[in-house]
Amino acid sequence: MLQNEKTIRSEKIFQGKIINLRLDTVQLSDEKEYSREIIEHSGGAAIIPITEDNKIIMVRQFRKPVEDFLLEVPAGKLDKGEDPLVCAVRELKEETGYEAKDVKFLFSFYSSPGFSNEMLYLYVAKDLISGEVNPDEGEYIEIESYSIDELLNMIYNGEIKDGKTITAIMAVKDFLF
Amino acid sequence: MLQNEKTIRSEKIFQGKIINLRLDTVQLSDEKEYSREIIEHSGGAAIIPITEDNKIIMVRQFRKPVEDFLLEVPAGKLDKGEDPLVCAVRELKEETGYEAKDVKFLFSFYSSPGFSNEMLYLYVAKDLISGEVNPDEGEYIEIESYSIDELLNMIYNGEIKDGKTITAIMAVKDFLF
C-alpha cells in the first residue's frame, strides 16, 4: 500500500550558494519514525544546440565533485524565480556564444529524487547564430561538437558520463533523427 | 583553457546514512579561491526488467525530497564496496520479487555532477522468474508494468519525472527495440 511521508520535524543543517541540506523526520503508518536527508536545489536548465549540418555543440569543464573533465550539453542553475527557458538561452549564450532563433522545450526531470529536489528542464535549440562567449567567474569551458552517432557511441563506451547529457542525446535521437 | 581545481582546504559539514556533505576550497590559475559544495554518495544501480511479452516492470514509491509518488525502474543504493551488478540483482528481487537469468550492463553515469559524485550503473534484465517481494523497512512500493511506447509517451507528457528512469527507457528503446 502506497503512502506519503508525514513530516514530524525538519532541521536545517546547511545553507549554501548552490544547495541547502535539511533533515526531515517522517512518520509512516507503522508508527515508526524515519530520517530523510534532503538536498534543496533551485533546479537547472539544459539546452541541446544543433547546427545546420546536424552537429551538437557540447561543453567540456572540470567538475570538482567527480574530479574529472566532463563533456556535457550547455546547462546551468536557475536563478531564484527564473523561467527555465530564459536560463537555458542565457547559459547557451554564456557558455558557447550562440544565440538561437528556434528553441523548443522537450521535458523536465528530477536528477536524483532519492535525496534531492533538483529538477532539470531540457530544451533543443536550432537556427543558431554564433557570437562571443561569456563564462561566469571561475568557470573554464572548452567547446566541442559531434554528430549524434558519435555521441551515442560515446555514451556506450563511457566517454560521456553526465546523466542529463545522456538523456539529452537520447531524447534528440528519439525526437529529431 | 581547461584546468582542474586544486583543493586548498576541505571541511566535513555533515555525515549521514545516505549522503555526506563537504565544503572544498579550490584555487584556480587566476589565484582566486572558490568554494565548492560537494555531496558524497556511494552510488547506485538501476535495472530494467523486461518480460517475455516486452513489458517493462516499474515501481512506484513516495520520494520525500520531491513530495511525490514517482514511477521508476527498480534501483537502490550500493552498500559499501558492493559490486553494482550484485546491487542491481538484489534490488530487483527486493522491490519486484523477480529474479533474472539474463542481466546485461548498459552504461554508467553521474546523476548530478555539478554538486554530487553519485554514479548510477544501468542494467537490463531478461528471462525473468517471479517470486516474493521483500522491501526494506519503511519502503512502500507498488509494481506496474508498461510497454516501451507507453513509457516513451509518459516521458513527453510529464508522467515519468525520474532522470535515471528516462535514461533507462530511452537506452532500452535505442538498444533493444
Coordinates of C-alpha atoms in Angstrom, one line a residue:
Chain A
M1 CA 0.0 0.0 0.0
L2 CA 1.5 3.4 -1.1
Q3 CA 1.6 6.2 1.5
N4 CA 3.1 9.6 1.7
E5 CA 5.5 10.5 4.5
K6 CA 4.2 13.0 7.1
T7 CA 6.9 15.4 8.3
I8 CA 7.2 15.4 12.1
R9 CA 10.3 17.6 12.4
S10 CA 12.5 19.4 9.9
E11 CA 16.0 20.7 10.7
K12 CA 18.1 23.0 8.6
I13 CA 21.7 21.7 8.5
F14 CA 23.4 23.8 5.9
Q15 CA 22.6 26.8 3.7
G16 CA 25.0 27.2 0.7
K17 CA 25.2 29.1 -2.6
I18 CA 24.2 26.0 -4.7
I19 CA 22.5 23.7 -2.3
N20 CA 20.8 23.5 1.1
L21 CA 20.7 20.4 3.3
R22 CA 17.9 19.6 5.7
L23 CA 17.0 16.6 7.8
D24 CA 13.3 15.7 7.9
T25 CA 11.9 13.2 10.4
V26 CA 8.8 11.4 8.9
Q27 CA 6.2 9.1 10.4
L28 CA 4.7 6.2 8.4
S29 CA 1.7 4.0 9.1
D30 CA 3.9 1.6 11.0
E31 CA 4.0 4.4 13.6
K32 CA 7.8 4.4 13.4
E33 CA 9.9 7.5 12.7
Y34 CA 12.4 7.6 9.8
S35 CA 15.1 10.2 8.9
R36 CA 15.2 11.7 5.4
E37 CA 18.4 13.5 4.2
I38 CA 17.2 16.1 1.7
I39 CA 19.2 18.4 -0.7
E40 CA 17.4 21.5 -1.8
H41 CA 18.4 22.9 -5.2
S42 CA 16.7 25.7 -7.3
G43 CA 16.8 23.5 -10.4
G44 CA 18.5 23.9 -13.7
A45 CA 18.1 24.2 -17.5
A46 CA 20.0 22.3 -20.2
I47 CA 19.9 23.0 -23.9
I48 CA 20.9 20.9 -26.9
P49 CA 22.3 23.3 -29.7
I50 CA 22.1 21.7 -33.1
T51 CA 23.9 23.2 -36.1
E52 CA 22.7 23.4 -39.7
D53 CA 24.9 20.3 -40.5
N54 CA 23.4 18.3 -37.6
K55 CA 26.3 18.6 -35.2
I56 CA 25.6 19.1 -31.5
I57 CA 27.6 21.8 -29.6
M58 CA 29.0 20.4 -26.3
V59 CA 31.0 22.0 -23.5
R60 CA 33.8 20.4 -21.5
Q61 CA 34.5 21.5 -18.0
F62 CA 36.1 20.3 -14.7
R63 CA 33.6 19.0 -12.2
K64 CA 35.0 19.1 -8.7
P65 CA 32.7 16.5 -7.1
V66 CA 33.9 13.8 -9.5
E67 CA 37.4 15.2 -10.2
D68 CA 37.1 14.9 -13.9
F69 CA 36.6 16.9 -17.1
L70 CA 33.1 16.1 -18.3
L71 CA 31.6 16.6 -21.7
E72 CA 28.1 18.0 -21.3
V73 CA 25.3 19.8 -23.0
P74 CA 25.3 23.6 -22.1
A75 CA 23.4 24.0 -18.8
G76 CA 23.2 26.0 -15.6
K77 CA 21.4 26.6 -12.4
L78 CA 18.2 28.6 -12.3
D79 CA 18.5 32.0 -10.6
K80 CA 15.8 32.4 -7.9
G81 CA 12.4 32.6 -9.7
E82 CA 14.0 32.4 -13.2
D83 CA 12.0 31.0 -16.1
P84 CA 13.8 27.8 -17.2
L85 CA 13.6 28.9 -20.8
V86 CA 15.4 32.2 -20.0
C87 CA 18.0 30.3 -18.1
A88 CA 18.6 27.8 -21.0
V89 CA 19.0 30.6 -23.5
R90 CA 21.3 32.6 -21.1
E91 CA 23.5 29.6 -20.5
L92 CA 23.7 28.8 -24.2
K93 CA 25.0 32.3 -24.8
E94 CA 27.4 32.4 -21.8
E95 CA 29.0 29.0 -22.4
T96 CA 29.0 28.7 -26.2
G97 CA 28.4 32.3 -27.5
Y98 CA 25.5 31.0 -29.6
E99 CA 22.0 32.5 -29.8
A100 CA 19.1 30.5 -31.3
K101 CA 16.1 31.6 -33.3
D102 CA 14.3 28.3 -32.6
V103 CA 14.2 26.9 -29.0
K104 CA 11.8 24.1 -28.0
F105 CA 11.0 22.5 -24.7
L106 CA 11.3 18.7 -24.6
F107 CA 10.6 17.6 -21.0
S108 CA 11.8 18.0 -17.4
F109 CA 13.0 15.5 -14.8
Y110 CA 14.5 15.1 -11.3
S111 CA 18.2 14.3 -11.4
S112 CA 18.2 12.3 -8.2
P113 CA 14.9 12.3 -6.4
G114 CA 16.1 9.9 -3.7
F115 CA 17.9 12.7 -1.9
S116 CA 17.5 15.9 -3.9
N117 CA 14.7 18.1 -5.4
E118 CA 16.8 19.3 -8.3
M119 CA 14.6 19.5 -11.4
L120 CA 16.2 19.9 -14.9
Y121 CA 14.4 21.4 -17.8
L122 CA 15.5 20.2 -21.2
Y123 CA 15.4 22.3 -24.5
V124 CA 16.5 21.9 -28.1
A125 CA 18.0 24.9 -29.9
K126 CA 18.2 25.3 -33.8
D127 CA 18.9 28.1 -36.2
L128 CA 22.0 29.1 -34.3
I129 CA 23.9 32.5 -34.6
S130 CA 27.4 32.5 -33.3
G131 CA 28.8 35.2 -31.0
E132 CA 31.2 35.9 -28.1
V133 CA 31.3 33.5 -25.1
N134 CA 31.0 35.0 -21.6
P135 CA 31.6 32.4 -18.9
D136 CA 31.0 33.0 -15.2
E137 CA 34.0 33.9 -13.0
G138 CA 35.9 30.7 -12.1
E139 CA 34.3 28.8 -15.0
Y140 CA 36.7 27.4 -17.6
I141 CA 35.0 25.8 -20.6
E142 CA 36.0 24.3 -23.9
I143 CA 33.6 23.9 -26.8
E144 CA 33.4 20.7 -28.9
S145 CA 30.9 19.5 -31.5
Y146 CA 29.9 16.0 -32.5
S147 CA 27.4 14.1 -34.7
I148 CA 24.5 12.3 -32.9
D149 CA 26.1 8.9 -33.9
E150 CA 29.4 9.9 -32.4
L151 CA 27.7 11.0 -29.2
L152 CA 25.7 7.7 -28.9
N153 CA 28.9 5.7 -29.2
M154 CA 30.5 7.9 -26.5
I155 CA 27.6 7.0 -24.1
Y156 CA 28.1 3.3 -24.5
N157 CA 32.0 3.4 -24.4
G158 CA 31.9 5.5 -21.2
E159 CA 33.3 8.8 -22.6
I160 CA 30.1 10.7 -21.8
K161 CA 29.4 10.3 -18.0
D162 CA 26.8 13.1 -17.3
G163 CA 23.3 11.9 -16.8
K164 CA 21.4 14.9 -18.1
T165 CA 23.7 14.9 -21.2
I166 CA 22.9 11.2 -21.9
T167 CA 19.2 11.9 -21.5
A168 CA 19.5 14.9 -23.9
I169 CA 21.4 13.0 -26.6
M170 CA 18.9 10.1 -26.5
A171 CA 15.9 12.5 -26.5
V172 CA 17.3 14.3 -29.5
K173 CA 17.9 11.0 -31.3
D174 CA 14.4 9.8 -30.5
F175 CA 12.8 13.2 -31.3
L176 CA 14.6 14.6 -34.3
F177 CA 16.7 12.0 -36.1
Chain B
M1 CA 42.0 26.9 -21.3
L2 CA 40.7 23.9 -19.2
Q3 CA 42.2 23.4 -15.7
N4 CA 41.5 21.2 -12.8
E5 CA 40.7 22.7 -9.4
K6 CA 43.3 22.3 -6.7
T7 CA 41.9 21.7 -3.2
I8 CA 43.3 24.2 -0.6
R9 CA 41.0 23.2 2.2
S10 CA 38.3 20.6 2.8
E11 CA 35.7 20.7 5.6
K12 CA 33.3 18.0 6.6
I13 CA 29.9 19.5 7.3
F14 CA 27.6 16.5 7.6
Q15 CA 27.9 12.7 7.7
G16 CA 24.5 10.9 7.1
K17 CA 23.2 7.5 6.2
I18 CA 22.7 8.2 2.5
I19 CA 24.9 11.3 1.9
N20 CA 27.8 13.3 3.3
L21 CA 28.3 17.0 2.7
R22 CA 31.7 18.6 2.5
L23 CA 32.9 22.1 1.5
D24 CA 36.1 22.2 -0.6
T25 CA 38.0 25.5 -1.2
V26 CA 39.8 25.4 -4.5
Q27 CA 42.4 27.6 -6.2
L28 CA 42.4 28.3 -9.9
S29 CA 45.0 29.9 -12.2
D30 CA 43.5 33.4 -11.5
E31 CA 45.0 32.9 -8.0
K32 CA 41.5 33.4 -6.5
E33 CA 39.8 30.9 -4.1
Y34 CA 36.4 29.4 -4.8
S35 CA 34.1 27.3 -2.6
R36 CA 32.6 24.0 -3.9
E37 CA 29.7 22.4 -2.1
I38 CA 30.0 18.6 -2.6
I39 CA 27.6 15.7 -1.8
E40 CA 29.3 12.4 -1.3
H41 CA 27.2 9.3 -2.2
S42 CA 28.2 5.7 -2.6
G43 CA 26.4 5.3 -5.9
G44 CA 23.6 3.2 -7.0
A45 CA 22.4 0.6 -9.5
A46 CA 19.2 0.6 -11.6
I47 CA 17.8 -2.4 -13.6
I48 CA 15.3 -2.5 -16.4
P49 CA 13.3 -5.8 -16.1
I50 CA 11.7 -6.8 -19.5
T51 CA 9.1 -9.6 -19.6
E52 CA 8.6 -12.1 -22.3
D53 CA 5.9 -10.0 -23.9
N54 CA 8.1 -6.9 -23.9
K55 CA 6.6 -5.2 -20.9
I56 CA 8.9 -3.3 -18.5
I57 CA 8.4 -3.8 -14.8
M58 CA 8.3 -0.5 -12.9
V59 CA 8.0 0.5 -9.2
R60 CA 6.1 3.4 -7.8
Q61 CA 7.1 4.9 -4.4
F62 CA 6.9 8.2 -2.4
R63 CA 10.0 10.4 -2.7
K64 CA 10.2 12.8 0.2
P65 CA 12.6 15.3 -1.4
V66 CA 10.0 16.0 -4.2
E67 CA 6.9 15.1 -2.2
D68 CA 5.5 12.9 -5.0
F69 CA 4.9 9.3 -5.9
L70 CA 7.3 8.6 -8.7
L71 CA 7.3 5.8 -11.3
E72 CA 10.8 4.5 -11.6
V73 CA 12.8 1.5 -12.7
P74 CA 13.9 -0.7 -9.8
A75 CA 17.0 0.7 -8.2
G76 CA 18.9 1.2 -5.0
K77 CA 22.0 2.4 -3.2
L78 CA 25.2 0.5 -3.3
D79 CA 26.3 -1.0 0.0
K80 CA 29.8 0.0 0.9
G81 CA 32.1 -1.8 -1.5
E82 CA 29.2 -3.7 -3.2
D83 CA 29.5 -4.7 -6.9
P84 CA 26.9 -2.7 -8.8
L85 CA 25.7 -5.9 -10.6
V86 CA 25.0 -7.6 -7.2
C87 CA 23.2 -4.5 -6.0
A88 CA 21.0 -4.4 -9.2
V89 CA 20.0 -8.0 -8.9
R90 CA 19.3 -7.6 -5.1
E91 CA 17.1 -4.5 -5.7
L92 CA 15.2 -6.3 -8.5
K93 CA 14.4 -9.2 -6.1
E94 CA 13.6 -7.0 -3.1
E95 CA 11.4 -4.5 -4.9
T96 CA 9.7 -6.7 -7.5
G97 CA 10.2 -10.3 -6.4
Y98 CA 11.7 -11.1 -9.8
E99 CA 15.0 -12.9 -10.5
A100 CA 16.6 -12.8 -13.9
K101 CA 18.6 -15.4 -15.8
D102 CA 20.0 -12.8 -18.2
V103 CA 21.4 -9.5 -16.9
K104 CA 23.5 -7.1 -19.1
F105 CA 25.3 -3.9 -18.2
L106 CA 24.4 -1.0 -20.4
F107 CA 26.5 2.0 -19.1
S108 CA 27.0 4.2 -16.0
F109 CA 26.6 7.9 -15.4
Y110 CA 26.7 10.7 -12.8
S111 CA 23.2 11.8 -11.8
S112 CA 24.2 15.4 -11.0
P113 CA 28.0 16.0 -11.2
G114 CA 27.7 19.7 -10.5
F115 CA 27.3 19.1 -6.8
S116 CA 27.4 15.3 -6.3
N117 CA 29.6 12.3 -7.0
E118 CA 26.7 9.8 -7.2
M119 CA 27.3 7.4 -10.0
L120 CA 24.5 5.1 -11.3
Y121 CA 25.1 1.8 -13.1
L122 CA 22.4 0.7 -15.5
Y123 CA 21.4 -2.9 -16.3
V124 CA 18.8 -4.7 -18.4
A125 CA 17.2 -8.0 -17.1
K126 CA 15.5 -10.6 -19.2
D127 CA 14.3 -14.2 -18.7
L128 CA 12.5 -13.2 -15.5
I129 CA 11.3 -15.6 -12.8
S130 CA 8.7 -14.2 -10.4
G131 CA 8.8 -14.6 -6.6
E132 CA 8.2 -12.9 -3.3
V133 CA 8.9 -9.1 -2.8
N134 CA 11.0 -8.1 0.2
P135 CA 11.2 -4.3 0.6
D136 CA 13.4 -2.6 3.1
E137 CA 11.8 -1.3 6.4
G138 CA 10.0 1.9 5.7
E139 CA 9.8 1.3 2.0
Y140 CA 6.4 1.1 0.4
I141 CA 6.3 0.1 -3.2
E142 CA 3.7 -0.7 -5.9
I143 CA 4.6 -2.6 -9.1
E144 CA 3.2 -1.5 -12.5
S145 CA 4.2 -2.7 -16.0
Y146 CA 4.1 -0.8 -19.3
S147 CA 5.1 -1.2 -23.0
I148 CA 8.1 0.8 -24.2
D149 CA 5.8 3.0 -26.3
E150 CA 3.6 3.8 -23.3
L151 CA 6.7 4.7 -21.3
L152 CA 8.0 7.0 -24.0
N153 CA 4.7 8.8 -24.1
M154 CA 4.8 9.1 -20.3
I155 CA 8.2 10.9 -20.6
Y156 CA 7.0 13.5 -23.0
N157 CA 3.7 14.1 -21.2
G158 CA 5.5 14.5 -17.8
E159 CA 4.1 11.4 -16.0
I160 CA 7.6 10.0 -15.7
K161 CA 9.8 12.5 -13.8
D162 CA 12.8 10.5 -12.6
G163 CA 16.0 11.1 -14.6
K164 CA 17.6 7.6 -14.3
T165 CA 14.3 6.1 -15.4
I166 CA 14.1 8.3 -18.5
T167 CA 17.7 7.4 -19.4
A168 CA 16.8 3.7 -18.8
I169 CA 13.7 3.8 -21.0
M170 CA 15.5 5.6 -23.9
A171 CA 18.5 3.3 -23.7
V172 CA 16.3 0.2 -23.9
K173 CA 14.4 1.8 -26.8
D174 CA 17.8 2.5 -28.5
F175 CA 19.3 -0.8 -27.7
L176 CA 16.6 -3.4 -27.9
F177 CA 13.6 -2.3 -29.8

